[in-house]
mmCIF file with all atom_site columns, C-alpha atoms and ligand atoms in Angstrom:
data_model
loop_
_atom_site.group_PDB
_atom_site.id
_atom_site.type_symbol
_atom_site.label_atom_id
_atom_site.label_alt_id
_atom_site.label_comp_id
_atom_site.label_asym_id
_atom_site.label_entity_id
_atom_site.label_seq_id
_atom_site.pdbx_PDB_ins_code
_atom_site.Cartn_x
_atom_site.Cartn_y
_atom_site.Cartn_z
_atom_site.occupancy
_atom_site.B_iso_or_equiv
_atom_site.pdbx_formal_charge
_atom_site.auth_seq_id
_atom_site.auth_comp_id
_atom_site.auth_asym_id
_atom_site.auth_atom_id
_atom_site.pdbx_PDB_model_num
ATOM   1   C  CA  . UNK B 1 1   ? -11.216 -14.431 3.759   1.00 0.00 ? 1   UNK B CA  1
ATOM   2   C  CA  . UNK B 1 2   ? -14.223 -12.908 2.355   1.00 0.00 ? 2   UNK B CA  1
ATOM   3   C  CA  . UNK B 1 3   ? -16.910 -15.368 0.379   1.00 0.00 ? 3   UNK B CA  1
ATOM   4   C  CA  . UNK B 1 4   ? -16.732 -13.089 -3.119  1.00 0.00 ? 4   UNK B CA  1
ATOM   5   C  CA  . UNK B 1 5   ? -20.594 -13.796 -3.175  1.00 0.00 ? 5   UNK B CA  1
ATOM   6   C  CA  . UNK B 1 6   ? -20.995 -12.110 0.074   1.00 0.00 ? 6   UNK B CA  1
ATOM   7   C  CA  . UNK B 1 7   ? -20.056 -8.448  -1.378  1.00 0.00 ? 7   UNK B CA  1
ATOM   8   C  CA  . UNK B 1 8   ? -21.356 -6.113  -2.879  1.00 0.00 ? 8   UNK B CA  1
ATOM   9   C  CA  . UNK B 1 9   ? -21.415 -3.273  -5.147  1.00 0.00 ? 9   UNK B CA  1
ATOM   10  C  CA  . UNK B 1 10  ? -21.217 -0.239  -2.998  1.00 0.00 ? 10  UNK B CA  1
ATOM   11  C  CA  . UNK B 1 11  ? -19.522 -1.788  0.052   1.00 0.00 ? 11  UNK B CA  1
ATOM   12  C  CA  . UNK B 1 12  ? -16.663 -0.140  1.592   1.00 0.00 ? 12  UNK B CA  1
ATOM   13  C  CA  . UNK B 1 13  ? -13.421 -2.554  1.950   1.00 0.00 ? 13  UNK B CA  1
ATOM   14  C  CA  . UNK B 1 14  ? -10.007 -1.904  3.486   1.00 0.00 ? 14  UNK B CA  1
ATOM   15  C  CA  . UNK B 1 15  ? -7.084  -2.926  1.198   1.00 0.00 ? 15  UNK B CA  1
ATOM   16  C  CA  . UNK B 1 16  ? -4.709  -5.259  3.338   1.00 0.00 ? 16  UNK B CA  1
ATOM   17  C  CA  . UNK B 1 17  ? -1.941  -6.361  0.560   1.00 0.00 ? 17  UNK B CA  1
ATOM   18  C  CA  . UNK B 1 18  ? 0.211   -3.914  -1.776  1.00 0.00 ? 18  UNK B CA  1
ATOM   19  C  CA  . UNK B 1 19  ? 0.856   -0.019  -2.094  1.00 0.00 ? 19  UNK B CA  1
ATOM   20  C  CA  . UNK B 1 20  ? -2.517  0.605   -1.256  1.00 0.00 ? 20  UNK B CA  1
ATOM   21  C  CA  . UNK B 1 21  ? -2.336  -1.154  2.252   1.00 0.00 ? 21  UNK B CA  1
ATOM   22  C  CA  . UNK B 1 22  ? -4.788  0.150   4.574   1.00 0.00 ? 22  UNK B CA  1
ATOM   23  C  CA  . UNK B 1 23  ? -6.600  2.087   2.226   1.00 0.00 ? 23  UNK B CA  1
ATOM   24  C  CA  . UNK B 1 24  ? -10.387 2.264   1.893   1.00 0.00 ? 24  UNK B CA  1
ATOM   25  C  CA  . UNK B 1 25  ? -12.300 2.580   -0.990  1.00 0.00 ? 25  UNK B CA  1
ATOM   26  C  CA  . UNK B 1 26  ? -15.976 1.238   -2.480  1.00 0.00 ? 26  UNK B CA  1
ATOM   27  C  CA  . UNK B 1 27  ? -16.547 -1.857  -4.982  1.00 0.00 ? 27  UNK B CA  1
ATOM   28  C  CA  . UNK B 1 28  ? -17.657 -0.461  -8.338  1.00 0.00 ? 28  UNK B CA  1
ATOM   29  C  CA  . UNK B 1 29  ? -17.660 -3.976  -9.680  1.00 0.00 ? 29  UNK B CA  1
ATOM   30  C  CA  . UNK B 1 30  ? -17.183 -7.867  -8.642  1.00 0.00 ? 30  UNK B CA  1
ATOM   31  C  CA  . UNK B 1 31  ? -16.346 -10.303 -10.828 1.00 0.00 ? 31  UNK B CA  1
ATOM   32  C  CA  . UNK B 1 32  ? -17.656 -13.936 -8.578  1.00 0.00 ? 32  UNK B CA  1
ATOM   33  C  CA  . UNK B 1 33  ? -15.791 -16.134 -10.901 1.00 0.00 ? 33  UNK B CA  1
ATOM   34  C  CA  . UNK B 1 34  ? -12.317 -14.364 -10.978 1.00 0.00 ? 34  UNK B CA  1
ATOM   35  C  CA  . UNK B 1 35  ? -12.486 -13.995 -6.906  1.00 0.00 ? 35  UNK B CA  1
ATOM   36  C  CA  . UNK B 1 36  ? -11.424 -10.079 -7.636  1.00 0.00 ? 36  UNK B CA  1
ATOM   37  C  CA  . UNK B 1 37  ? -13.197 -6.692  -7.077  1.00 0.00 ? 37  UNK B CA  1
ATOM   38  C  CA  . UNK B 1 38  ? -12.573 -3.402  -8.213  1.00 0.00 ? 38  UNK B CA  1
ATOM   39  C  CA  . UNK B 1 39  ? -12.455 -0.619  -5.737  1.00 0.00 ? 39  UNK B CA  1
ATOM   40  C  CA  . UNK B 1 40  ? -12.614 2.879   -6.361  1.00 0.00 ? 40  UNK B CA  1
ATOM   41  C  CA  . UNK B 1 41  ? -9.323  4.698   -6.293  1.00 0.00 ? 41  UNK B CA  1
ATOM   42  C  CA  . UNK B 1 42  ? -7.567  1.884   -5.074  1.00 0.00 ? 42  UNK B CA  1
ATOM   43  C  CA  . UNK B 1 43  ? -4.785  -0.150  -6.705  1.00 0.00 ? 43  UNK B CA  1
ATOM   44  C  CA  . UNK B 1 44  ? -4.514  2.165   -9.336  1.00 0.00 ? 44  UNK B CA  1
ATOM   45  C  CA  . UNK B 1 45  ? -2.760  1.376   -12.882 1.00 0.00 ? 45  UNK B CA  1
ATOM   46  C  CA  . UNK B 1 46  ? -1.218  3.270   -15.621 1.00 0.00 ? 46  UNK B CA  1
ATOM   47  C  CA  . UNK B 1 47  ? -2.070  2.384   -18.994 1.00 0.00 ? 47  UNK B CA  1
ATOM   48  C  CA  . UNK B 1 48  ? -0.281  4.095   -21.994 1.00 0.00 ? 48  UNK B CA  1
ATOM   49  C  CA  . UNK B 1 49  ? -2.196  4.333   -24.943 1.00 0.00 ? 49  UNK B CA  1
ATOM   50  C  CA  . UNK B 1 50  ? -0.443  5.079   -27.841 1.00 0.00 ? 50  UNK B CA  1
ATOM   51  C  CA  . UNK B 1 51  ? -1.515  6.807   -30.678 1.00 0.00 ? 51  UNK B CA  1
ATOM   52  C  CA  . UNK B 1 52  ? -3.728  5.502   -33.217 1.00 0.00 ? 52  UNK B CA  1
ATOM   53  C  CA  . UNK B 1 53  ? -3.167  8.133   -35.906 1.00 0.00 ? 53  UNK B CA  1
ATOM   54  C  CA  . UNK B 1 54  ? -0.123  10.389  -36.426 1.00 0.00 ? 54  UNK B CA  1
ATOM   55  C  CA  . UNK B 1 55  ? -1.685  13.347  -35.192 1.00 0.00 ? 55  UNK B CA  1
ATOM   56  C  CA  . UNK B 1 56  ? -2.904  12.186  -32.433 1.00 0.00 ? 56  UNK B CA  1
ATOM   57  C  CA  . UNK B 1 57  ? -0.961  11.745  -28.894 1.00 0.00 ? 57  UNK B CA  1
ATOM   58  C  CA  . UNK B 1 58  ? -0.613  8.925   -26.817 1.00 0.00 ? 58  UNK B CA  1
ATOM   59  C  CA  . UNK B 1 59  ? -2.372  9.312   -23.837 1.00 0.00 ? 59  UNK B CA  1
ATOM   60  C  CA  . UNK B 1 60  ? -1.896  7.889   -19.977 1.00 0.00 ? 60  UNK B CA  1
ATOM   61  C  CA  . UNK B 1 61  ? -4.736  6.451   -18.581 1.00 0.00 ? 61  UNK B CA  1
ATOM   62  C  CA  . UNK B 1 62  ? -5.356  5.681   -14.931 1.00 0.00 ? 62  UNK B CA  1
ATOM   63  C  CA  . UNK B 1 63  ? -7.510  2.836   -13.913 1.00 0.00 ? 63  UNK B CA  1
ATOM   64  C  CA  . UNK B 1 64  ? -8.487  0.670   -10.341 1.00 0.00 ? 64  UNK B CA  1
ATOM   65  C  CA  . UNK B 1 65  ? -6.992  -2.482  -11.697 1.00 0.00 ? 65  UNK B CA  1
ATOM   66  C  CA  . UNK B 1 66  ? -9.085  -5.441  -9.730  1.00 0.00 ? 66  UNK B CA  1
ATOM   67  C  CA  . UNK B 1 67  ? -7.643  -6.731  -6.777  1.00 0.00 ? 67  UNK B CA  1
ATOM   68  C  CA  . UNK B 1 68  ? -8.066  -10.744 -5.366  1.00 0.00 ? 68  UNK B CA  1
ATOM   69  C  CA  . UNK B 1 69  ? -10.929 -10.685 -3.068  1.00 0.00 ? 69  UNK B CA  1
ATOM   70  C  CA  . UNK B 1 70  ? -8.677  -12.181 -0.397  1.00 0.00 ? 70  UNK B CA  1
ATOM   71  C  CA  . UNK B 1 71  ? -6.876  -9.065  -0.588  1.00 0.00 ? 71  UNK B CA  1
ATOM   72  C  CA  . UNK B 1 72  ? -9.793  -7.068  1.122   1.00 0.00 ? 72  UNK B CA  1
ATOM   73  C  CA  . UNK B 1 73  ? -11.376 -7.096  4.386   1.00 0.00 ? 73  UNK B CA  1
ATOM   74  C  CA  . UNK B 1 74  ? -14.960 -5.302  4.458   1.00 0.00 ? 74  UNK B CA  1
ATOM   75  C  CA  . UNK B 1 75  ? -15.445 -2.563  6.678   1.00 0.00 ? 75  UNK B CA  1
ATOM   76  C  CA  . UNK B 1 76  ? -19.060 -1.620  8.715   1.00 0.00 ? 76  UNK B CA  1
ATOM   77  C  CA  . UNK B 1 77  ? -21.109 1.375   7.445   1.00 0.00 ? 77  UNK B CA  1
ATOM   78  C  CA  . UNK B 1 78  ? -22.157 1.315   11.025  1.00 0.00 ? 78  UNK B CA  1
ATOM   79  C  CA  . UNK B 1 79  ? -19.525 -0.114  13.519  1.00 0.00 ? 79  UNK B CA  1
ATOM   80  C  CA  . UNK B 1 80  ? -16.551 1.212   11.287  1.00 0.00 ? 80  UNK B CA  1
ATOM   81  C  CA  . UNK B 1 81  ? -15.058 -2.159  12.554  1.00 0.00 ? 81  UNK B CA  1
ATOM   82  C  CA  . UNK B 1 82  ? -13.365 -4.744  10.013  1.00 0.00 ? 82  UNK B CA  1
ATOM   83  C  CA  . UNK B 1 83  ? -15.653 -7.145  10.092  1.00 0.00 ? 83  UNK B CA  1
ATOM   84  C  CA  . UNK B 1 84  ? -17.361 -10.230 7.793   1.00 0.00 ? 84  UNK B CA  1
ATOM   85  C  CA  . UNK B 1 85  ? -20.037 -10.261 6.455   1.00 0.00 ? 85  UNK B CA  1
ATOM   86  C  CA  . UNK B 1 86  ? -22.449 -13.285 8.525   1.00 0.00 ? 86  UNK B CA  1
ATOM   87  C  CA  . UNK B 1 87  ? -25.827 -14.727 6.415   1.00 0.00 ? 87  UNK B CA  1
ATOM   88  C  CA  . UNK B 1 88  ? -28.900 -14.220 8.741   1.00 0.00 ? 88  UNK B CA  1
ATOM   89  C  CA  . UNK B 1 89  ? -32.222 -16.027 7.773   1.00 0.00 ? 89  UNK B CA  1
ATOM   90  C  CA  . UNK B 1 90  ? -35.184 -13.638 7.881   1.00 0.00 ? 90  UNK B CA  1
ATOM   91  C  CA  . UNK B 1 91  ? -38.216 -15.029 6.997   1.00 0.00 ? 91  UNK B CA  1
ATOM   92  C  CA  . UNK B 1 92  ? -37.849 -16.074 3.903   1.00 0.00 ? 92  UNK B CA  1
ATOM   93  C  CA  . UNK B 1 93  ? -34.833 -13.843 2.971   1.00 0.00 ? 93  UNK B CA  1
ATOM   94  C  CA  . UNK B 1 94  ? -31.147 -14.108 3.768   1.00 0.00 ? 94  UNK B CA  1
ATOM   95  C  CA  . UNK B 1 95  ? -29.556 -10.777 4.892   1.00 0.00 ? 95  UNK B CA  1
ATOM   96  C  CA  . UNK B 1 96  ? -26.248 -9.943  5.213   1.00 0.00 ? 96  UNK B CA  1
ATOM   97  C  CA  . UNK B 1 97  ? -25.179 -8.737  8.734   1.00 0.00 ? 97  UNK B CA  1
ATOM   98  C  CA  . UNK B 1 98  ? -21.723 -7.960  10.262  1.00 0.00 ? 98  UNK B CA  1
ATOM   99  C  CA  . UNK B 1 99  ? -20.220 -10.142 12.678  1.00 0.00 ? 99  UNK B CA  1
ATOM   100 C  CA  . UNK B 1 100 ? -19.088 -7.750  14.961  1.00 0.00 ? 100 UNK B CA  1
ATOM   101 C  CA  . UNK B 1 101 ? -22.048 -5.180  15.896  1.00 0.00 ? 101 UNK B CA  1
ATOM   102 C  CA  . UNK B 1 102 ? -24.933 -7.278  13.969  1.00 0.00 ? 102 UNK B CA  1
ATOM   103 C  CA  . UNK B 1 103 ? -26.709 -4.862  12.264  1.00 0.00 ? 103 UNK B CA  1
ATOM   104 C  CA  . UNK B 1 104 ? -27.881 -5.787  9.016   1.00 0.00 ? 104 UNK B CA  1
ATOM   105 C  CA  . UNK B 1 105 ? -25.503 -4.176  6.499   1.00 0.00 ? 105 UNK B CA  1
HETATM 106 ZN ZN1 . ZN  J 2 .   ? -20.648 -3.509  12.402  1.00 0.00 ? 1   ZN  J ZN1 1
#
């Protein structure tokens, strides 16, 4: 499982549970406490709105509903691989590198 402090806005995850299995999409949003990301286009929800006046119609709206982060596996911008994320110290600054081709992602 992926540390939920070790992603990132912007980084491309595969989908491993539900009808989005094996599907790739970006994080738009991570919320650390909750354990759960939202990925774009990916585990998609229906929401019907219903009218607030008469004249108005109820509308459908489609969302990425957020998904447990145990539910995703990151993929490498430049290995393609599924990988982790690994914490390398340099310097003074931790950077995030993937486990399987090392390059800093
Ligand atoms: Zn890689």
């Amino acid at each position: 499982m992926i540390n939920v402090r070790r992603i990132k806005k912007g980084d491309l995850v595969r989908l491993v549970t539900g009808k989005d299995r094996g599907k790739q999409g970006k994080i738009l949003q991570v919320f650390p406490r909750q354990q759960r990301v939202v990925v774009e286009n990916l585990n998609i929800m229906t929401k019907n709105v219903r009218a607030r006046r008469e004249r108005e119609k109820g509308q459908r709206i489609h969302f990425a509903a957020p998904v447990q982060v145990s539910n995703v596996q990151l993929v490498c911008g430049k290995c393609g691989k599924l990988t982790r994320p690994a914490i390398k110290i340099v310097g003074d600054k931790k950077v995030r590198i993937c486990a399987k081709c090392h390059e800093v992602l």
